Coordinates of C-alpha atoms and ligand atoms in Angstrom, one line a residue:
X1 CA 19.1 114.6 81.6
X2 CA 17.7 117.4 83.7
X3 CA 14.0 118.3 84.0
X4 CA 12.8 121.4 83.8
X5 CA 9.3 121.8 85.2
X6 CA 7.1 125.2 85.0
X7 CA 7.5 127.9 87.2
X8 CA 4.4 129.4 88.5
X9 CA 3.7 131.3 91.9
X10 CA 7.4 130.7 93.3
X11 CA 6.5 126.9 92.7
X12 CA 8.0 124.4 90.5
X13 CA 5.3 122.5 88.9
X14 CA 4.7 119.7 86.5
X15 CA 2.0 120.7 83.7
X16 CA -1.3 119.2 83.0
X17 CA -0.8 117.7 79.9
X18 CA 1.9 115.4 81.9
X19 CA 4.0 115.7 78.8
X20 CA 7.7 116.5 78.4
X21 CA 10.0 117.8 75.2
X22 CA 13.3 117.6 74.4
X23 CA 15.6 120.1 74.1
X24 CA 18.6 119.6 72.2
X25 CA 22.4 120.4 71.9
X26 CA 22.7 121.6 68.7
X27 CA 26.4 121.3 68.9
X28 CA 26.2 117.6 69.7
X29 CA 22.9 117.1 67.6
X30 CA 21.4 115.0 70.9
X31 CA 19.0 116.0 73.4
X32 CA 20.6 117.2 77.0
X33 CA 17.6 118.5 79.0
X34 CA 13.2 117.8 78.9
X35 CA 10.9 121.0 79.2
X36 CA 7.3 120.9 80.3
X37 CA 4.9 120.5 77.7
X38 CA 2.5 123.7 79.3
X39 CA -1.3 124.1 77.6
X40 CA -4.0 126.4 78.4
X41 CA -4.3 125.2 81.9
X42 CA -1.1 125.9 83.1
X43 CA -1.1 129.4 81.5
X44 CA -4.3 130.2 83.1
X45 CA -2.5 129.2 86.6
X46 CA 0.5 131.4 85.6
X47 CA -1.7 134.6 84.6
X48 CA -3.6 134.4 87.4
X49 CA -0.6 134.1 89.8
X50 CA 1.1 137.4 88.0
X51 CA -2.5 139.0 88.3
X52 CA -2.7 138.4 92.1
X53 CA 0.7 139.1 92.5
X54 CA 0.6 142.9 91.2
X55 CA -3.0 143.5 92.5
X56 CA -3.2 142.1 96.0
X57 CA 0.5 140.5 96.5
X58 CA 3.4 142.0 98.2
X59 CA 4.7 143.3 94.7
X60 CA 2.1 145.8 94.5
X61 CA 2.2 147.4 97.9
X62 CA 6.2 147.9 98.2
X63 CA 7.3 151.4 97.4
X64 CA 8.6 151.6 94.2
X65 CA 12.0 151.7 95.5
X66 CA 12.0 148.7 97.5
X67 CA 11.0 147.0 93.8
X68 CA 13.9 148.3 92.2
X69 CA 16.2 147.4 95.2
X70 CA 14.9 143.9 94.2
X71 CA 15.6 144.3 90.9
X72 CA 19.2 145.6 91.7
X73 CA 19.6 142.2 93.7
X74 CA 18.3 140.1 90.2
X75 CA 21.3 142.3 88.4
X76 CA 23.9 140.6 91.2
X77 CA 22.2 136.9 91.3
X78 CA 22.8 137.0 87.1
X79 CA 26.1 138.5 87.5
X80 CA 26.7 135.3 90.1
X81 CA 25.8 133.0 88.3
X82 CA 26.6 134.6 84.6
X83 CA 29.0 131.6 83.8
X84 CA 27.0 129.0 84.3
X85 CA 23.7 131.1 82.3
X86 CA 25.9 131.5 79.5
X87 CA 26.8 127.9 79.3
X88 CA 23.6 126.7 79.4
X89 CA 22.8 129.2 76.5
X90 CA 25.4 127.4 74.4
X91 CA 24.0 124.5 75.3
X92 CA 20.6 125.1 74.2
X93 CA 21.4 127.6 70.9
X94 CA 25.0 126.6 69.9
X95 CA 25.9 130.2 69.9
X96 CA 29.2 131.1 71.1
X97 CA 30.0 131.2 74.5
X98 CA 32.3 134.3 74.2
X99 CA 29.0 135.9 72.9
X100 CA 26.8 134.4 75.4
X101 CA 29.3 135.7 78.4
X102 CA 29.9 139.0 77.4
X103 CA 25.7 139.0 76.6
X104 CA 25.0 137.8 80.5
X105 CA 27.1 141.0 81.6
X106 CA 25.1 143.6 79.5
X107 CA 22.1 141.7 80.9
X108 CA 23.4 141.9 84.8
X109 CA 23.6 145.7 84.0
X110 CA 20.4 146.0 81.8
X111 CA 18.6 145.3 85.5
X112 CA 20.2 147.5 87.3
X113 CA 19.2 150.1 84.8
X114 CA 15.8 149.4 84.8
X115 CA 16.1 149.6 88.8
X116 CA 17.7 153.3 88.8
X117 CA 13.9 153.7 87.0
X118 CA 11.5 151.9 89.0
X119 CA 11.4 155.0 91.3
X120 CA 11.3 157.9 88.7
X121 CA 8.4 157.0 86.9
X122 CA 5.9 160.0 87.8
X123 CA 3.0 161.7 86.6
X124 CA 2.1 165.5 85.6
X125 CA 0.0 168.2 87.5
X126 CA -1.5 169.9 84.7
X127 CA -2.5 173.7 85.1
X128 CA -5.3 172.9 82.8
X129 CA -7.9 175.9 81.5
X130 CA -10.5 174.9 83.5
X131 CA -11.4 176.6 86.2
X132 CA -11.7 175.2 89.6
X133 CA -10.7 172.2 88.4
X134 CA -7.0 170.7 89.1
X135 CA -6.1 168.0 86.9
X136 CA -2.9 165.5 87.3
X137 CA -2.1 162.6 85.6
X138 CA -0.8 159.1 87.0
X139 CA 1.2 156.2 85.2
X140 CA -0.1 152.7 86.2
X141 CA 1.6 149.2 85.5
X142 CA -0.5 148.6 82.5
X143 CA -1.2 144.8 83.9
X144 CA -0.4 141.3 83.6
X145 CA 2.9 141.3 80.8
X146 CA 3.0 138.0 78.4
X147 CA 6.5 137.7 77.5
X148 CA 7.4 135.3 74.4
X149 CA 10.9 135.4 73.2
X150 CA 12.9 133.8 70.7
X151 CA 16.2 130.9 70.9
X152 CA 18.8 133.1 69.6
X153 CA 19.6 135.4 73.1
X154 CA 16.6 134.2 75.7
X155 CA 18.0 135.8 79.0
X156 CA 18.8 139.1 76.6
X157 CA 15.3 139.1 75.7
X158 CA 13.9 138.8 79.5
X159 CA 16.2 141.4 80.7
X160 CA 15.0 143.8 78.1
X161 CA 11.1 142.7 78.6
X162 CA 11.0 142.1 82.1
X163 CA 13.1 144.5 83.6
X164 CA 11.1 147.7 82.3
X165 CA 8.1 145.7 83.1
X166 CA 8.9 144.9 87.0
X167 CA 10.6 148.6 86.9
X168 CA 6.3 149.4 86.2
X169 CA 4.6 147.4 88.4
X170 CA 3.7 144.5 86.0
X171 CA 4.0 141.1 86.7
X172 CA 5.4 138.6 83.9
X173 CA 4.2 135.3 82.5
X174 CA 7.0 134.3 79.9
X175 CA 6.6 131.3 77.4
X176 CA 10.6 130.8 75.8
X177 CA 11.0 129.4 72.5
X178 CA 10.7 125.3 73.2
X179 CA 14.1 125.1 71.6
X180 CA 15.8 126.9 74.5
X181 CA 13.9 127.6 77.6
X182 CA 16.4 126.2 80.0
X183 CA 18.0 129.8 81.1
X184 CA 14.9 131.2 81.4
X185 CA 14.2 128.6 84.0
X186 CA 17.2 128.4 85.4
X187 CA 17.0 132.7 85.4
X188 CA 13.5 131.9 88.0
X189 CA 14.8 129.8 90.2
X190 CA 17.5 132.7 90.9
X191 CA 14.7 135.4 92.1
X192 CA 13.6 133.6 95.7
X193 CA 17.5 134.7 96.5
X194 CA 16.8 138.0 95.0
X195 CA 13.7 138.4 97.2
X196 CA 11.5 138.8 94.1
X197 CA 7.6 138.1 95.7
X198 CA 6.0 134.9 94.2
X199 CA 3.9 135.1 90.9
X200 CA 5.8 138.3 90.0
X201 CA 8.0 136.3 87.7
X202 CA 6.6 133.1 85.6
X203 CA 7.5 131.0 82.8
X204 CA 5.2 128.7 81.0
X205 CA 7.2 126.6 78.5
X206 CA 6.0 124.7 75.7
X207 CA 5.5 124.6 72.1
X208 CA 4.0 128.5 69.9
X209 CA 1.0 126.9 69.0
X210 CA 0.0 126.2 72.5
X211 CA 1.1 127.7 75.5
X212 CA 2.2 130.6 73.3
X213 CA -1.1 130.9 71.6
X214 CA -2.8 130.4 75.0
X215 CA -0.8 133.4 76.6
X216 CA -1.6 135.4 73.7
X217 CA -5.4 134.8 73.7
X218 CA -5.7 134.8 77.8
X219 CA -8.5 137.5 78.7
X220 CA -6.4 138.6 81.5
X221 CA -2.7 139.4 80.0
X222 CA -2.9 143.4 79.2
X223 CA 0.2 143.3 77.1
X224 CA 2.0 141.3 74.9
X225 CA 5.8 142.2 74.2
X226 CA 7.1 139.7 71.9
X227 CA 10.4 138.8 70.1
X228 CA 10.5 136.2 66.9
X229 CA 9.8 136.0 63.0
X230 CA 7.2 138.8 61.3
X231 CA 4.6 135.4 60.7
X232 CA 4.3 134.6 64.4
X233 CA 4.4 138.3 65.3
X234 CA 1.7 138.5 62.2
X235 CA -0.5 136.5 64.2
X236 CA -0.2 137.6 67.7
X237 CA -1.2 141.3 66.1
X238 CA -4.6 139.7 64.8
X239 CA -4.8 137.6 67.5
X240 CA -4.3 140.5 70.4
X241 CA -6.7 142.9 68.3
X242 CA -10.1 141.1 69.4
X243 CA -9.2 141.4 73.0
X244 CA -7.6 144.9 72.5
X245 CA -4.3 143.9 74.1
X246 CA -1.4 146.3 73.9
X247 CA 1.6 144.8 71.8
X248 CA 5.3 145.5 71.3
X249 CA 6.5 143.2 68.4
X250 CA 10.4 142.5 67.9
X251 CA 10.4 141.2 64.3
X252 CA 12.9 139.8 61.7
X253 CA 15.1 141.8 59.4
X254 CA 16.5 142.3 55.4
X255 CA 19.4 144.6 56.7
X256 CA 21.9 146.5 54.5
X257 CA 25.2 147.1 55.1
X258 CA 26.1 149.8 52.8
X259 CA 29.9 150.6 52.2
X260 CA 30.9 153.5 50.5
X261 CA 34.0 154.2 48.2
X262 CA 35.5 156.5 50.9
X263 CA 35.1 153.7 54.0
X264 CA 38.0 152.7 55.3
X265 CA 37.7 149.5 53.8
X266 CA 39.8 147.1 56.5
X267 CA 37.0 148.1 59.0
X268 CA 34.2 147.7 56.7
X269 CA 35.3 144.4 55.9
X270 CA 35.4 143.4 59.5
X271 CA 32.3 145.2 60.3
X272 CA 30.5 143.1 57.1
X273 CA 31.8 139.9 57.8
X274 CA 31.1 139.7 61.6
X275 CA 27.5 141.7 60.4
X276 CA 26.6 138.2 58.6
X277 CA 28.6 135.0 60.0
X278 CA 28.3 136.3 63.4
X279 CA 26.4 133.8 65.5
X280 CA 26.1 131.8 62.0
X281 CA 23.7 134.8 61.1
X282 CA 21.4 134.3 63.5
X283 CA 20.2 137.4 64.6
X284 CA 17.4 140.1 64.0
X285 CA 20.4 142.6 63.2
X286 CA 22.7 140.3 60.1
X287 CA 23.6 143.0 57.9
X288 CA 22.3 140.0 54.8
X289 CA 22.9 142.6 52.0
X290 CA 26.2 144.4 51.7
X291 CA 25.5 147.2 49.3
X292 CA 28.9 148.2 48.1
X293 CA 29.5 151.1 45.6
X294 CA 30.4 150.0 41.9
X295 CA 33.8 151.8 42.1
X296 CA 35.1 149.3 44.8
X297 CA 32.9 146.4 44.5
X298 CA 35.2 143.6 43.1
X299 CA 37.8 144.7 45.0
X300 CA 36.1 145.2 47.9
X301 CA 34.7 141.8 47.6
X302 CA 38.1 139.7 46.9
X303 CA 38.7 141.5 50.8
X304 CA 35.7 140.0 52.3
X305 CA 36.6 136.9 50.7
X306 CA 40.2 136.8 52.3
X307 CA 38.9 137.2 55.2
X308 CA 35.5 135.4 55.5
X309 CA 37.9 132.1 54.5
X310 CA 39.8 132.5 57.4
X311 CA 36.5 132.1 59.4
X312 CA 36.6 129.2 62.2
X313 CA 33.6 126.6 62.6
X314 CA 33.4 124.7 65.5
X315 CA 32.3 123.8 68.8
X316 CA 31.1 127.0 70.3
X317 CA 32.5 126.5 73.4
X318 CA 36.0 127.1 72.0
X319 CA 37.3 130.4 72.5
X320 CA 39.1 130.1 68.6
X321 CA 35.8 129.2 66.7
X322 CA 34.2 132.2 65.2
X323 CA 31.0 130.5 64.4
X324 CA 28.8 127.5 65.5
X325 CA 26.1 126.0 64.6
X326 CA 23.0 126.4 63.0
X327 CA 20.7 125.9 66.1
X328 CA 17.6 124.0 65.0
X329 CA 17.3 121.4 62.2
X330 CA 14.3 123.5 60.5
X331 CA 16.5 126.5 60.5
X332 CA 19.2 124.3 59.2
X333 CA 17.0 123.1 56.3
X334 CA 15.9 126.8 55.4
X335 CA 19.4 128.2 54.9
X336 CA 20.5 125.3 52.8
X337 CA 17.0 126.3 50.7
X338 CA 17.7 129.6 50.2
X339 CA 21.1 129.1 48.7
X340 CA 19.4 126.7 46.6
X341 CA 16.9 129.1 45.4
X342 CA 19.4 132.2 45.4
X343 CA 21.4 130.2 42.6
X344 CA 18.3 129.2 40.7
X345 CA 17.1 133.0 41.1
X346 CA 21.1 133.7 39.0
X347 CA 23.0 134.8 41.9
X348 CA 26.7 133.1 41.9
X349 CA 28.2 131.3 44.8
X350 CA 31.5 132.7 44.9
X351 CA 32.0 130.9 48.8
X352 CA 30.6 128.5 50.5
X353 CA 27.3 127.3 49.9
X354 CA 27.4 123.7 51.4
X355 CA 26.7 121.7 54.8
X356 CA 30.4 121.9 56.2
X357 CA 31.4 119.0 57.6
X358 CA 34.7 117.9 58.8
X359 CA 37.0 117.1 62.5
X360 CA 34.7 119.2 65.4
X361 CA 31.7 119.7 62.9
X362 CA 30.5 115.9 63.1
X363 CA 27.4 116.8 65.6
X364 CA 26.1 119.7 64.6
X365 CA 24.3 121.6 61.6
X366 CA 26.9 123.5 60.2
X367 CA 26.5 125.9 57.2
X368 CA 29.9 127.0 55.8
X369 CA 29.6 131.0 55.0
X370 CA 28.3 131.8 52.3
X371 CA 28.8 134.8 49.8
X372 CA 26.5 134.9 46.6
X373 CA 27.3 137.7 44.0
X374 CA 25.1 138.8 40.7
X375 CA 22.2 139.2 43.2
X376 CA 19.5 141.9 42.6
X377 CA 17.6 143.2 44.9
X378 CA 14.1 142.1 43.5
X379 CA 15.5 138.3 44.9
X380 CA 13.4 136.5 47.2
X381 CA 17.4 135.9 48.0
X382 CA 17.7 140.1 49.0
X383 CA 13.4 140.3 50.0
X384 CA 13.5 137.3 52.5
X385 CA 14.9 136.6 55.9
X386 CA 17.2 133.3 56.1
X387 CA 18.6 133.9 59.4
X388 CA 21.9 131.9 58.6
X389 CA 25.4 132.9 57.3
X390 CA 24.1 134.1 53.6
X391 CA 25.7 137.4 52.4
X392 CA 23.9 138.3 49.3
X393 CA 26.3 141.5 47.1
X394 CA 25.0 144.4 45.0
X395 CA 26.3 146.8 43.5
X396 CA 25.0 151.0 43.7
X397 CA 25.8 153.8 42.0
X398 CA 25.5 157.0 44.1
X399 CA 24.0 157.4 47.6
X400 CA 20.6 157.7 45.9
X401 CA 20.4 154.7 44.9
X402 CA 21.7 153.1 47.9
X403 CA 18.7 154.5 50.0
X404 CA 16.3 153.2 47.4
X405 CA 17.9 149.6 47.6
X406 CA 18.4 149.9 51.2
X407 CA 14.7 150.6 52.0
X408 CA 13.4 148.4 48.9
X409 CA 12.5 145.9 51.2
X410 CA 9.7 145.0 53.3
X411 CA 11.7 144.8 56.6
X412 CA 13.1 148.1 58.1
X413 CA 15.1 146.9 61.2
X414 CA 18.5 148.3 61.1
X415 CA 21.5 149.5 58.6
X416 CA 25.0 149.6 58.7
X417 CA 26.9 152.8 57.1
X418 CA 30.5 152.9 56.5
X419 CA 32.1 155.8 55.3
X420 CA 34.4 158.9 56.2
X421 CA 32.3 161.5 55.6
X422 CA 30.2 162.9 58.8
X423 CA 27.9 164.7 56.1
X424 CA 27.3 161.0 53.9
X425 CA 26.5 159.5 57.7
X426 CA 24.2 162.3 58.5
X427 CA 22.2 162.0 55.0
X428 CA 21.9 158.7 55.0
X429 CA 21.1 158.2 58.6
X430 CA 17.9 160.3 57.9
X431 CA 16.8 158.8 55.1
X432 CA 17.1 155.1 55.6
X433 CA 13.5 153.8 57.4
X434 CA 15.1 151.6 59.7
X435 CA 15.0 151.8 63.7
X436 CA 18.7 151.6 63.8
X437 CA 21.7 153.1 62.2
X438 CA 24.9 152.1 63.2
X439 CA 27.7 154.2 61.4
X440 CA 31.2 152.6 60.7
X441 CA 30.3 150.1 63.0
X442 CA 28.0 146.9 63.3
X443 CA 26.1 145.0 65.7
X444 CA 26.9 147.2 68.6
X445 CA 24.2 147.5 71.1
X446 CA 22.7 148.9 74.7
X447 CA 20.6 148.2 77.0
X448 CA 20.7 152.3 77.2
X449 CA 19.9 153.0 73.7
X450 CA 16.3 152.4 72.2
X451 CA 16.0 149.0 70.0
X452 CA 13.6 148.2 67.5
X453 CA 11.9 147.9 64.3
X454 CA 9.4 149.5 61.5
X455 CA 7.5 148.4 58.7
X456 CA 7.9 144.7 58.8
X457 CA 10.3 144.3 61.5
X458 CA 8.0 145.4 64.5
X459 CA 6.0 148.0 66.4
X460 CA 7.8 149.7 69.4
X461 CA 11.0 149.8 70.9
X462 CA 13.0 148.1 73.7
X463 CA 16.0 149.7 75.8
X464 CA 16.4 152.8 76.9
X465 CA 14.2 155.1 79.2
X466 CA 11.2 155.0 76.2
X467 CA 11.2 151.4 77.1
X468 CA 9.0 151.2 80.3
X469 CA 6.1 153.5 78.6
X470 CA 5.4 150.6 77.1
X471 CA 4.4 148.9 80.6
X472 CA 2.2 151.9 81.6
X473 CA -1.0 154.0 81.4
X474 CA -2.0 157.2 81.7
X475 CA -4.4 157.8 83.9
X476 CA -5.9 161.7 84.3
X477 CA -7.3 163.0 87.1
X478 CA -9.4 166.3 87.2
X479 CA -11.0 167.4 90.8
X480 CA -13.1 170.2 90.8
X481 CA -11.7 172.6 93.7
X482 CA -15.3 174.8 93.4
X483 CA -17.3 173.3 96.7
X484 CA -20.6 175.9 95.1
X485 CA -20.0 174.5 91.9
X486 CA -23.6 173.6 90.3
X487 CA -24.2 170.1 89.8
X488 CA -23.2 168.9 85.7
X489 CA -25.8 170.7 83.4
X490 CA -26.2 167.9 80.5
X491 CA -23.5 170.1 78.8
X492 CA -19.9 169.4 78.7
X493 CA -18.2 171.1 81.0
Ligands
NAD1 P1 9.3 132.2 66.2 O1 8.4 133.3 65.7 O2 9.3 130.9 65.5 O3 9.1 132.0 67.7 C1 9.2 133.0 68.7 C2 8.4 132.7 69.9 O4 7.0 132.7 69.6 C3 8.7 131.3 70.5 O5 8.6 131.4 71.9 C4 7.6 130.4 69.9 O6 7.3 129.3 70.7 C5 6.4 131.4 70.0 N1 5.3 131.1 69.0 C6 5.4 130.4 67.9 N2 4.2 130.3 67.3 C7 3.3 130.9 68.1 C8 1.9 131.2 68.1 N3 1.1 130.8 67.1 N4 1.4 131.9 69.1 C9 2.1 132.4 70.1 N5 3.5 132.2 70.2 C10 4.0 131.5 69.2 O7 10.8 132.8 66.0 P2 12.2 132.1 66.3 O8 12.5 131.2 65.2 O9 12.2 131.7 67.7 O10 13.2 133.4 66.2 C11 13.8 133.8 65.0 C12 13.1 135.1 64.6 O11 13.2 136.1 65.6 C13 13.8 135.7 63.4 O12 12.8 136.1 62.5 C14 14.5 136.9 64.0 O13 14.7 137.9 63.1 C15 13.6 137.3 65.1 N6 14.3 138.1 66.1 C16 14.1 139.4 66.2 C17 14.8 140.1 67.1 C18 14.5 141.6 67.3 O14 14.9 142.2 68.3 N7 13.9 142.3 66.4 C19 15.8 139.5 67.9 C20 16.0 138.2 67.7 C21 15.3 137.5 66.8

């Protein structure tokens, strides 16, 4: 089995508690690699190597074009070694590999977006009213980043943390979810060969509690930018408010898919059943509640079901399987829960429902997909996250009430529209509080285009240019140009 040891300063090191955790194929249901248990000792090593790093290390003298030179090289070592990244993914979250590969390539391009930026970040001379005074502004890496990400896509969540942070200034400390931190080590042992300076880039693994709980709490980490369910990122809000830490939180989601009576309904059937059994639901973005207008809902419904039958479980690194498994035995648990309570709540199983189990399945947690109909939206079944392949139906009226249903939920992450008319799309675009609306299409996403969440599904965005504000200050400046001026009078100037 390999071992993975910490990464901190450019160093592979073993952590203090001496302790090791298994990391398991959730394919093949066995262990196939050991992570370093980290504590609060090895944290405080990694925070204090970023720290030195971006204050007195060769990472905060180089222009910032020789950073994002740097950071163009990380783009090629990924795109080098994307195979092998994206198997190791597999490995560790059962996704699919077709998903993980094609992720890698976004992610080999997501760095050498962020270094096109790394030397266009500028400030403002400001012709302020004063007079004899000229004022300008600077933006400054905000500090030492803390990086926590979740199992479902861990090298998509670096790229989209880490490059806008390097593309600042910042140096990183990441802690990976403990159920799939190999790529993320793997990812560091790449940057020597990228040139990257020591300490710039470190990963403490280990379990939330601990090393994550340590990160979040260390007196020196300025920002926390953090990916997984609304009750960690609950926490890590509370716990960053006594030491005033900045915070980007990537949260969970109740997402509808809403499909209109003038859709063309071939697509929106595609669009809805890749929305949920993708990556065995899985993700932030499962579309979990198709909202489908009255006039078409049976009918529309019978589609889906034709087509979510012809879904293929299996081993994910098969090209023909459509979905894998279910990657931890927790998460395997909760969806098998929720259908349980869904049917005591009165929804009807019309698919699905069970375990599936079968030739190729044997290993692994599979969950076959799963469409429950009669649901209402007042459901813990339509109010909850499961983060499995659970399609929950109901039925709306007019495009009133699919706004209401659509937003009657405590999440507000994205939404899925599907009909013909540009006007519809346009209506409901603006009235749906979500951070995302994709419009007769799901799932689709760029590095390029802003990411993120509001109410309960998070505070800030990822992607795009926006992203690296959130790995900078503002500082102002203001010099008085008046060599007579009197000295300060006790009265504001
Ligand atoms: P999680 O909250 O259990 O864990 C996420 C990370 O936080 C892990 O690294 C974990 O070790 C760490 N952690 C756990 N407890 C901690 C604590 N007390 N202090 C500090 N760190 C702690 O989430 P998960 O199960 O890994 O991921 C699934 C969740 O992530 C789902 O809710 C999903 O919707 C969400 N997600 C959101 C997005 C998005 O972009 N909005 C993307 C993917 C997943």
């Amino acid at each position: 089995m390999t071992k993975y040891r910490l990464h901190i300063d450019g160093d592979w090191v073993d952590p203090d508690s001496g302790e090791w955790l298994d990391t398991v194929d959730p394919y093949r249901g066995e262990p196939w690699a050991r992570i370093a248990r980290g504590n609060s000792e090895d944290v405080s090593r990694a925070v204090a190597a970023a720290d030195r790093a971006m204050t007195v290390g060769p990472w905060a003298s180089m222009s910032p074009s020789e950073r994002g030179r740097i950071m163009r090289n990380i783009g090629d070592v990924i795109a080098k070694n994307a195979q092998r990244l994206a198997e190791i993914e597999v490995r560790d979250n059962g996704k699919l590999f077709a998903e993980m590969s094609g992720q890698l390539a976004s992610i080999s391009a997501c760095w050498y977006y962020y270094a096109g930026l790394a030397d266009k970040i500028q400030g403002a001379s400001i012709p302020a009213e004063k007079q004899n005074v000229f004022a300008f502004t600077t933006r400054e890496p905000i500090g030492v980043v803390a990086a926590l990400t979740a199992w479902n896509s861990p090298l998509w969540f670096v790229a989209v943390k880490c490059a806008p942070a390097l593309a600042a200034g910042c140096a990183v400390v990441v802690k990976p979810s403990e159920f799939a931190s190999a790529s993320t080590l793997e990812f560091a042992g790449l940057l020597k060969e990228a040139g990257l300076p020591d300490g710039v880039f470190n990963v403490v693994t280990g379990l939330g509690p601990e090393a994550g709980a340590a990160l979040v709490d260390h007196a020196d980490v300025a920002k926390i930018t953090f990916t997984g369910s609304d009750t960690t990122g609950t926490r890590i809000y509370e716990s960053a408010a006594r030491t005033m830490k900045r915070v980007s939180l990537e949260l969970g989601g109740k997402s509808p898919n809403i499909v209109f009576d003038d859709a063309d309904l071939d697509a929106a059937a595609g669009g809805v059943v890749a929305g949920i059994f993708g990556a065995a639901g899985q993700m932030c973005s499962a579309g979990s509640r198709l909202l489908v207008h009255n006039s078409i809902k049976d009918g529309f419904t019978e589609k889906l079901l034709g087509l979510a039958r012809g879904v293929r479980l299996g081993d994910p690194m098969d090209p023909h399987t459509n979905v894998g498994p279910i990657a931890t035995p927790p998460q395997y648990q909760k969806v098998l829960d929720y259908i349980d309570i869904a049917k005591t709540e009165g929804a009807r199983c019309v698919l699905g429902g069970r375990p599936a189990g079968g030739p190729g399945l044997t290993g692994g947690q599979f969950v076959e997909p799963t469409i429950l109909v009669d649901v209402t939206n007042g459901m813990r079944i339509a109010q909850e996250e499961v983060f499995g392949p659970v399609l929950s139906v109901i039925g709306f009226e007019d495009e009133e009430e699919a706004v209401r249903i659509g937003n009657g939920v405590a999440y507000g992450l994205v939404a899925g529209v599907w009909t013909q008319s540009i006007g519809r799309a346009l209506r409901m675009s603006k009235a749906l509080r979500v951070g995302t609306v994709w419009v007769n299409t799901y799932r689709t996403y760029s590095y390029m285009v802003p990411f993120g969440g509001v109410k309960r599904s998070g505070i800030g965005r990822e992607q795009g240019v926006e992203a690296v504000n959130e790995y900078l200050e503002t500082k102002s400046v203001m010099i008085s140009t008046d060599e007579d001026a009197p000295p300060n009078n006790f009265v504001m100037r």
